mmCIF file of C-alpha atoms in Angstrom:
data_model
loop_
_atom_site.group_PDB
_atom_site.id
_atom_site.type_symbol
_atom_site.label_atom_id
_atom_site.label_comp_id
_atom_site.label_asym_id
_atom_site.label_seq_id
_atom_site.Cartn_x
_atom_site.Cartn_y
_atom_site.Cartn_z
ATOM 1 C CA UNK A 2 25.858 -19.057 18.879
ATOM 2 C CA UNK A 3 24.781 -15.438 19.091
ATOM 3 C CA UNK A 4 20.847 -15.387 18.952
ATOM 4 C CA UNK A 5 20.878 -12.690 16.376
ATOM 5 C CA UNK A 6 23.095 -14.696 14.138
ATOM 6 C CA UNK A 7 20.936 -17.872 14.364
ATOM 7 C CA UNK A 8 18.349 -16.116 12.438
ATOM 8 C CA UNK A 9 20.168 -15.774 9.069
ATOM 9 C CA UNK A 10 21.185 -19.413 9.337
ATOM 10 C CA UNK A 11 17.562 -20.365 9.897
ATOM 11 C CA UNK A 12 16.796 -18.261 6.959
ATOM 12 C CA UNK A 13 19.403 -20.013 4.816
ATOM 13 C CA UNK A 14 18.067 -23.444 5.742
ATOM 14 C CA UNK A 15 14.499 -22.355 5.015
ATOM 15 C CA UNK A 16 15.437 -20.848 1.645
ATOM 16 C CA UNK A 17 17.325 -24.033 0.642
ATOM 17 C CA UNK A 18 14.275 -26.209 1.691
ATOM 18 C CA UNK A 19 11.981 -23.889 -0.342
ATOM 19 C CA UNK A 20 14.336 -24.252 -3.360
ATOM 20 C CA UNK A 21 14.405 -27.898 -3.161
ATOM 21 C CA UNK A 22 10.641 -27.978 -2.886
ATOM 22 C CA UNK A 23 10.294 -26.015 -5.989
ATOM 23 C CA UNK A 24 12.967 -28.284 -7.823
ATOM 24 C CA UNK A 25 11.748 -31.601 -6.641
ATOM 25 C CA UNK A 26 7.932 -31.368 -6.381
ATOM 26 C CA UNK A 27 5.875 -31.835 -9.501
ATOM 27 C CA UNK A 28 2.511 -30.192 -8.448
ATOM 28 C CA UNK A 29 1.915 -26.597 -9.120
ATOM 29 C CA UNK A 30 0.508 -25.829 -5.595
ATOM 30 C CA UNK A 31 3.708 -27.475 -4.083
ATOM 31 C CA UNK A 32 5.684 -25.251 -6.323
ATOM 32 C CA UNK A 33 3.804 -22.238 -4.919
ATOM 33 C CA UNK A 34 4.222 -23.534 -1.394
ATOM 34 C CA UNK A 35 7.969 -23.690 -1.934
ATOM 35 C CA UNK A 36 7.967 -20.017 -3.222
ATOM 36 C CA UNK A 37 6.109 -18.903 -0.001
ATOM 37 C CA UNK A 38 8.927 -20.734 1.968
ATOM 38 C CA UNK A 39 11.536 -18.647 0.167
ATOM 39 C CA UNK A 40 9.576 -15.443 0.693
ATOM 40 C CA UNK A 41 9.372 -16.118 4.376
ATOM 41 C CA UNK A 42 13.149 -16.806 4.650
ATOM 42 C CA UNK A 43 13.734 -13.307 3.056
ATOM 43 C CA UNK A 44 11.587 -11.960 5.759
ATOM 44 C CA UNK A 45 13.606 -13.501 8.347
ATOM 45 C CA UNK A 46 16.826 -12.049 7.182
ATOM 46 C CA UNK A 47 15.157 -8.710 6.960
ATOM 47 C CA UNK A 48 13.976 -8.648 10.586
ATOM 48 C CA UNK A 49 17.360 -9.924 11.894
ATOM 49 C CA UNK A 50 19.325 -7.211 10.098
ATOM 50 C CA UNK A 51 16.674 -4.554 10.904
ATOM 51 C CA UNK A 52 16.918 -5.156 14.552
ATOM 52 C CA UNK A 53 20.635 -5.438 14.404
ATOM 53 C CA UNK A 54 21.142 -2.071 12.690
ATOM 54 C CA UNK A 55 18.302 -0.439 14.724
ATOM 55 C CA UNK A 56 16.744 0.533 11.362
ATOM 56 C CA UNK A 57 13.027 0.548 10.586
ATOM 57 C CA UNK A 58 13.281 0.161 6.789
ATOM 58 C CA UNK A 59 13.777 -3.549 6.984
ATOM 59 C CA UNK A 60 10.481 -4.053 8.785
ATOM 60 C CA UNK A 61 8.763 -1.822 6.207
ATOM 61 C CA UNK A 62 10.107 -4.018 3.472
ATOM 62 C CA UNK A 63 8.600 -6.987 5.212
ATOM 63 C CA UNK A 64 5.295 -5.319 4.904
ATOM 64 C CA UNK A 65 5.665 -4.731 1.119
ATOM 65 C CA UNK A 66 6.936 -8.390 0.713
ATOM 66 C CA UNK A 67 3.685 -9.507 2.538
ATOM 67 C CA UNK A 68 1.585 -7.580 0.019
ATOM 68 C CA UNK A 69 3.434 -8.997 -2.951
ATOM 69 C CA UNK A 70 3.193 -12.445 -1.575
ATOM 70 C CA UNK A 71 -0.565 -12.067 -1.437
ATOM 71 C CA UNK A 72 -0.716 -10.858 -5.069
ATOM 72 C CA UNK A 73 1.635 -13.833 -6.059
ATOM 73 C CA UNK A 74 -0.530 -16.467 -4.437
ATOM 74 C CA UNK A 75 -3.765 -15.153 -5.743
ATOM 75 C CA UNK A 76 -2.615 -14.811 -9.251
ATOM 76 C CA UNK A 77 -0.703 -18.050 -9.241
ATOM 77 C CA UNK A 78 -3.529 -19.974 -7.837
ATOM 78 C CA UNK A 79 -5.984 -18.415 -10.357
ATOM 79 C CA UNK A 80 -3.631 -19.469 -13.094
ATOM 80 C CA UNK A 81 -3.394 -23.032 -11.668
ATOM 81 C CA UNK A 82 -7.148 -23.255 -11.546
ATOM 82 C CA UNK A 83 -7.535 -22.059 -15.088
ATOM 83 C CA UNK A 84 -4.750 -24.525 -16.398
ATOM 84 C CA UNK A 85 -6.477 -27.380 -14.428
ATOM 85 C CA UNK A 86 -9.784 -26.650 -16.150
ATOM 86 C CA UNK A 87 -8.243 -26.644 -19.635
ATOM 87 C CA UNK A 88 -5.626 -29.394 -19.356
ATOM 88 C CA UNK A 89 -7.307 -31.522 -16.511
ATOM 89 C CA UNK A 90 -3.968 -31.822 -14.869
ATOM 90 C CA UNK A 91 -2.005 -29.863 -12.265
ATOM 91 C CA UNK A 92 1.480 -31.200 -13.147
ATOM 92 C CA UNK A 93 3.445 -28.924 -15.277
ATOM 93 C CA UNK A 94 5.330 -31.685 -16.931
ATOM 94 C CA UNK A 95 1.982 -33.117 -18.423
ATOM 95 C CA UNK A 96 1.139 -29.892 -20.015
ATOM 96 C CA UNK A 97 2.948 -30.179 -23.387
ATOM 97 C CA UNK A 98 0.363 -29.497 -25.907
ATOM 98 C CA UNK A 99 2.032 -26.479 -27.330
ATOM 99 C CA UNK A 100 5.078 -28.547 -28.322
ATOM 100 C CA UNK A 101 4.068 -30.819 -31.141
ATOM 101 C CA UNK A 102 0.727 -29.845 -32.604
ATOM 102 C CA UNK A 103 2.106 -28.316 -35.695
ATOM 103 C CA UNK A 104 0.062 -29.931 -38.314
ATOM 104 C CA UNK B 9 17.448 -11.609 25.755
ATOM 105 C CA UNK B 10 15.997 -13.867 28.343
ATOM 106 C CA UNK B 11 13.588 -15.606 26.190
ATOM 107 C CA UNK B 12 16.346 -17.139 24.075
ATOM 108 C CA UNK B 13 15.130 -20.631 24.657
ATOM 109 C CA UNK B 14 11.816 -19.717 23.060
ATOM 110 C CA UNK B 15 13.578 -18.465 19.940
ATOM 111 C CA UNK B 16 15.504 -21.796 19.743
ATOM 112 C CA UNK B 17 12.264 -23.692 20.121
ATOM 113 C CA UNK B 18 10.375 -21.890 17.350
ATOM 114 C CA UNK B 19 13.397 -22.059 15.036
ATOM 115 C CA UNK B 20 13.309 -25.763 15.475
ATOM 116 C CA UNK B 21 9.696 -26.005 14.826
ATOM 117 C CA UNK B 22 10.207 -23.826 11.622
ATOM 118 C CA UNK B 23 12.999 -26.326 10.303
ATOM 119 C CA UNK B 24 10.930 -29.369 11.249
ATOM 120 C CA UNK B 25 7.787 -28.200 9.537
ATOM 121 C CA UNK B 26 9.844 -27.076 6.469
ATOM 122 C CA UNK B 27 11.301 -30.439 6.169
ATOM 123 C CA UNK B 28 7.966 -32.223 6.566
ATOM 124 C CA UNK B 29 6.792 -30.127 3.500
ATOM 125 C CA UNK B 30 9.749 -31.240 1.599
ATOM 126 C CA UNK B 31 9.195 -34.986 2.291
ATOM 127 C CA UNK B 32 5.376 -35.068 2.347
ATOM 128 C CA UNK B 33 3.433 -36.720 -0.510
ATOM 129 C CA UNK B 34 0.102 -35.047 0.175
ATOM 130 C CA UNK B 35 -0.444 -31.549 -0.987
ATOM 131 C CA UNK B 36 -2.920 -30.887 1.857
ATOM 132 C CA UNK B 37 -0.429 -32.028 4.604
ATOM 133 C CA UNK B 38 2.083 -29.629 3.016
ATOM 134 C CA UNK B 39 -0.375 -26.685 3.281
ATOM 135 C CA UNK B 40 -1.036 -27.366 6.900
ATOM 136 C CA UNK B 41 2.699 -27.722 7.566
ATOM 137 C CA UNK B 42 3.137 -24.323 5.718
ATOM 138 C CA UNK B 43 0.624 -22.855 8.301
ATOM 139 C CA UNK B 44 2.915 -24.152 11.127
ATOM 140 C CA UNK B 45 5.969 -22.517 9.390
ATOM 141 C CA UNK B 46 4.227 -19.135 9.000
ATOM 142 C CA UNK B 47 2.858 -19.025 12.451
ATOM 143 C CA UNK B 48 6.225 -19.860 13.972
ATOM 144 C CA UNK B 49 7.907 -17.236 11.926
ATOM 145 C CA UNK B 50 5.216 -14.669 13.230
ATOM 146 C CA UNK B 51 6.165 -15.659 16.735
ATOM 147 C CA UNK B 52 9.776 -15.029 15.903
ATOM 148 C CA UNK B 53 8.783 -11.545 14.657
ATOM 149 C CA UNK B 54 7.055 -11.006 17.923
ATOM 150 C CA UNK B 55 10.134 -12.093 19.932
ATOM 151 C CA UNK B 56 12.231 -9.612 18.137
ATOM 152 C CA UNK B 57 9.731 -6.909 19.404
ATOM 153 C CA UNK B 58 7.605 -6.009 16.293
ATOM 154 C CA UNK B 59 3.952 -6.792 17.305
ATOM 155 C CA UNK B 60 2.714 -5.259 14.107
ATOM 156 C CA UNK B 61 4.522 -7.587 11.853
ATOM 157 C CA UNK B 62 3.378 -10.566 14.121
ATOM 158 C CA UNK B 63 -0.309 -9.584 13.650
ATOM 159 C CA UNK B 64 0.281 -9.007 10.014
ATOM 160 C CA UNK B 65 2.025 -12.273 9.343
ATOM 161 C CA UNK B 66 -0.932 -14.093 11.114
ATOM 162 C CA UNK B 67 -3.581 -12.222 9.220
ATOM 163 C CA UNK B 68 -2.031 -12.307 5.801
ATOM 164 C CA UNK B 69 -0.441 -15.793 5.771
ATOM 165 C CA UNK B 70 -2.718 -17.528 8.194
ATOM 166 C CA UNK B 71 -5.878 -16.031 7.069
ATOM 167 C CA UNK B 72 -5.326 -15.282 3.402
ATOM 168 C CA UNK B 73 -2.721 -17.286 1.577
ATOM 169 C CA UNK B 74 -3.408 -20.455 3.483
ATOM 170 C CA UNK B 75 -6.995 -20.438 2.800
ATOM 171 C CA UNK B 76 -6.198 -19.714 -0.787
ATOM 172 C CA UNK B 77 -3.798 -22.728 -0.969
ATOM 173 C CA UNK B 78 -6.096 -25.139 0.830
ATOM 174 C CA UNK B 79 -9.196 -24.137 -1.297
ATOM 175 C CA UNK B 80 -7.232 -24.532 -4.538
ATOM 176 C CA UNK B 81 -5.905 -27.867 -3.318
ATOM 177 C CA UNK B 82 -9.442 -29.003 -2.962
ATOM 178 C CA UNK B 83 -10.315 -28.042 -6.423
ATOM 179 C CA UNK B 84 -7.154 -28.883 -8.320
ATOM 180 C CA UNK B 85 -5.504 -31.933 -6.636
ATOM 181 C CA UNK B 86 -6.771 -35.303 -7.850
ATOM 182 C CA UNK B 87 -5.577 -38.776 -7.363
ATOM 183 C CA UNK B 88 -2.804 -38.788 -9.965
ATOM 184 C CA UNK B 89 -1.313 -35.585 -8.660
ATOM 185 C CA UNK B 90 -0.879 -36.788 -5.218
ATOM 186 C CA UNK B 91 2.433 -38.671 -5.493
ATOM 187 C CA UNK B 92 4.470 -35.517 -6.285
ATOM 188 C CA UNK B 93 7.984 -36.879 -6.056
ATOM 189 C CA UNK B 94 9.626 -39.998 -7.674
ATOM 190 C CA UNK B 95 11.559 -41.139 -4.763
ATOM 191 C CA UNK B 96 12.842 -39.597 -1.620
ATOM 192 C CA UNK B 97 16.474 -40.730 -1.669
ATOM 193 C CA UNK B 98 17.702 -38.118 -4.210
ATOM 194 C CA UNK B 99 15.778 -35.375 -2.369
ATOM 195 C CA UNK B 100 17.375 -36.404 0.985
ATOM 196 C CA UNK B 101 20.884 -36.411 -0.522
ATOM 197 C CA UNK B 102 20.411 -33.012 -2.204
ATOM 198 C CA UNK B 103 18.703 -31.487 0.803
ATOM 199 C CA UNK B 104 21.582 -32.611 3.080
ATOM 200 C CA UNK B 105 24.352 -31.335 0.749
ATOM 201 C CA UNK B 106 22.720 -27.890 -0.205
ATOM 202 C CA UNK B 107 21.836 -27.088 3.358
ATOM 203 C CA UNK B 108 25.313 -28.105 4.837
ATOM 204 C CA UNK B 109 27.348 -26.246 2.222
ATOM 205 C CA UNK B 110 25.313 -23.003 2.295
ATOM 206 C CA UNK B 111 24.758 -22.860 5.951
ATOM 207 C CA UNK B 112 28.445 -23.319 6.612
ATOM 208 C CA UNK B 113 29.076 -20.428 4.241
ATOM 209 C CA UNK B 114 26.666 -18.128 6.066
ATOM 210 C CA UNK B 115 27.898 -18.997 9.602
ATOM 211 C CA UNK B 116 31.405 -17.831 8.686
ATOM 212 C CA UNK B 117 29.919 -14.303 8.941
ATOM 213 C CA UNK B 118 29.445 -13.575 12.578
ATOM 214 C CA UNK B 119 28.350 -10.079 13.734
ATOM 215 C CA UNK B 120 28.239 -9.133 17.219
ATOM 216 C CA UNK B 121 25.465 -7.101 18.751
ATOM 217 C CA UNK B 122 22.177 -7.059 20.722
ATOM 218 C CA UNK B 123 19.019 -6.929 19.006
ATOM 219 C CA UNK B 124 17.184 -3.506 19.078
ATOM 220 C CA UNK B 125 13.495 -3.306 19.576
ATOM 221 C CA UNK B 126 11.996 -0.798 17.054
ATOM 222 C CA UNK B 127 8.590 0.619 18.455
ATOM 223 C CA UNK B 128 5.623 0.354 16.416
ATOM 224 C CA UNK B 129 4.861 4.124 16.376
ATOM 225 C CA UNK B 130 8.043 4.672 14.581
ATOM 226 C CA UNK B 131 7.170 2.156 11.960
ATOM 227 C CA UNK B 132 3.837 3.890 11.333
ATOM 228 C CA UNK B 133 5.267 7.157 11.104
ATOM 229 C CA UNK B 134 7.950 6.083 8.670
ATOM 230 C CA UNK B 135 5.262 4.221 6.534
ATOM 231 C CA UNK B 136 3.106 7.348 6.254
ATOM 232 C CA UNK B 137 5.844 9.927 5.935
ATOM 233 C CA UNK B 138 8.756 8.291 3.910
ATOM 234 C CA UNK B 139 7.018 5.355 2.258
ATOM 235 C CA UNK B 140 3.696 6.701 1.228
ATOM 236 C CA UNK B 141 4.217 6.359 -2.580
ATOM 237 C CA UNK B 142 5.374 2.731 -2.270
ATOM 238 C CA UNK B 143 2.321 1.999 -0.115
ATOM 239 C CA UNK B 144 -0.004 3.544 -2.735
ATOM 240 C CA UNK B 145 1.784 1.685 -5.422
ATOM 241 C CA UNK B 146 1.506 -1.681 -3.454
ATOM 242 C CA UNK B 147 -2.118 -0.983 -2.835
ATOM 243 C CA UNK B 148 -2.856 -0.505 -6.575
ATOM 244 C CA UNK B 149 -0.806 -3.720 -7.384
ATOM 245 C CA UNK B 150 -2.865 -5.617 -4.881
ATOM 246 C CA UNK B 151 -6.116 -4.319 -6.229
ATOM 247 C CA UNK B 152 -5.224 -5.087 -9.799
ATOM 248 C CA UNK B 153 -3.949 -8.624 -9.051
ATOM 249 C CA UNK B 154 -6.909 -9.523 -6.973
ATOM 250 C CA UNK B 155 -9.357 -8.225 -9.623
ATOM 251 C CA UNK B 156 -7.379 -10.125 -12.239
ATOM 252 C CA UNK B 157 -7.376 -13.238 -10.343
ATOM 253 C CA UNK B 158 -11.047 -13.108 -9.671
ATOM 254 C CA UNK B 159 -11.869 -12.423 -13.336
ATOM 255 C CA UNK B 160 -9.544 -15.164 -14.592
ATOM 256 C CA UNK B 161 -10.941 -17.861 -12.264
ATOM 257 C CA UNK B 162 -14.557 -17.611 -12.875
ATOM 258 C CA UNK B 163 -16.168 -20.160 -14.730
ATOM 259 C CA UNK B 164 -17.141 -18.371 -17.945
ATOM 260 C CA UNK B 165 -15.267 -15.591 -19.496
ATOM 261 C CA UNK B 166 -16.974 -12.284 -19.103
ATOM 262 C CA UNK B 167 -18.727 -11.016 -22.281
ATOM 263 C CA UNK B 168 -17.483 -7.539 -23.308
#
């Protein structure tokens, strides 16, 4: 296989694994790790097609994706911390207090 | 590209560590495997000739996000949150099916060409000249989200 073509395939596999982590794991931090995997697979696609087309725009987009990934991780982990302090759990399925407290 | 086998090696490391994330039961081990994944992706960036993204990936992911994730794991994860999947058989079947189907679909598209190395000065010039407004907006977004994360994760809410 062409080495430049092996990178989108790797990105596809990584995106699928990240999506499956988001679907199957129950912990909030594991879901955030799956999101990071999906962002990294987008970065792999961007660098492959950036060097294939000899265009620097894709690599700059990788930089902005890195910045947004930092923001997402910081805010997501702060929310996870806050939720853990209030509900004493980090599993989103157990947080169901909003559902049936109408009394 | 004479360092092609290095590329294959690190692609294999990325896939193996990502699968270990998918099948690991401990959140801490998953965080360490995420470190392996992001460092190997940084090496792939370096193999494609962009040293700046290589350094950025190591600093941002290895230095920033991984420390955040491991720190939050030490606070949040307790005994009843460790077993994070019911059983691994449905995960295995779903992983195999999804990966095979979508990878076959992607492999049908086969471009030909040699990778072109974009020099780092071009990247910096384009970042300052063409992308200065998105850079400023991203900086403001980073500042706002970091201040918000700090304020919302301290112990007591701030008195107005």
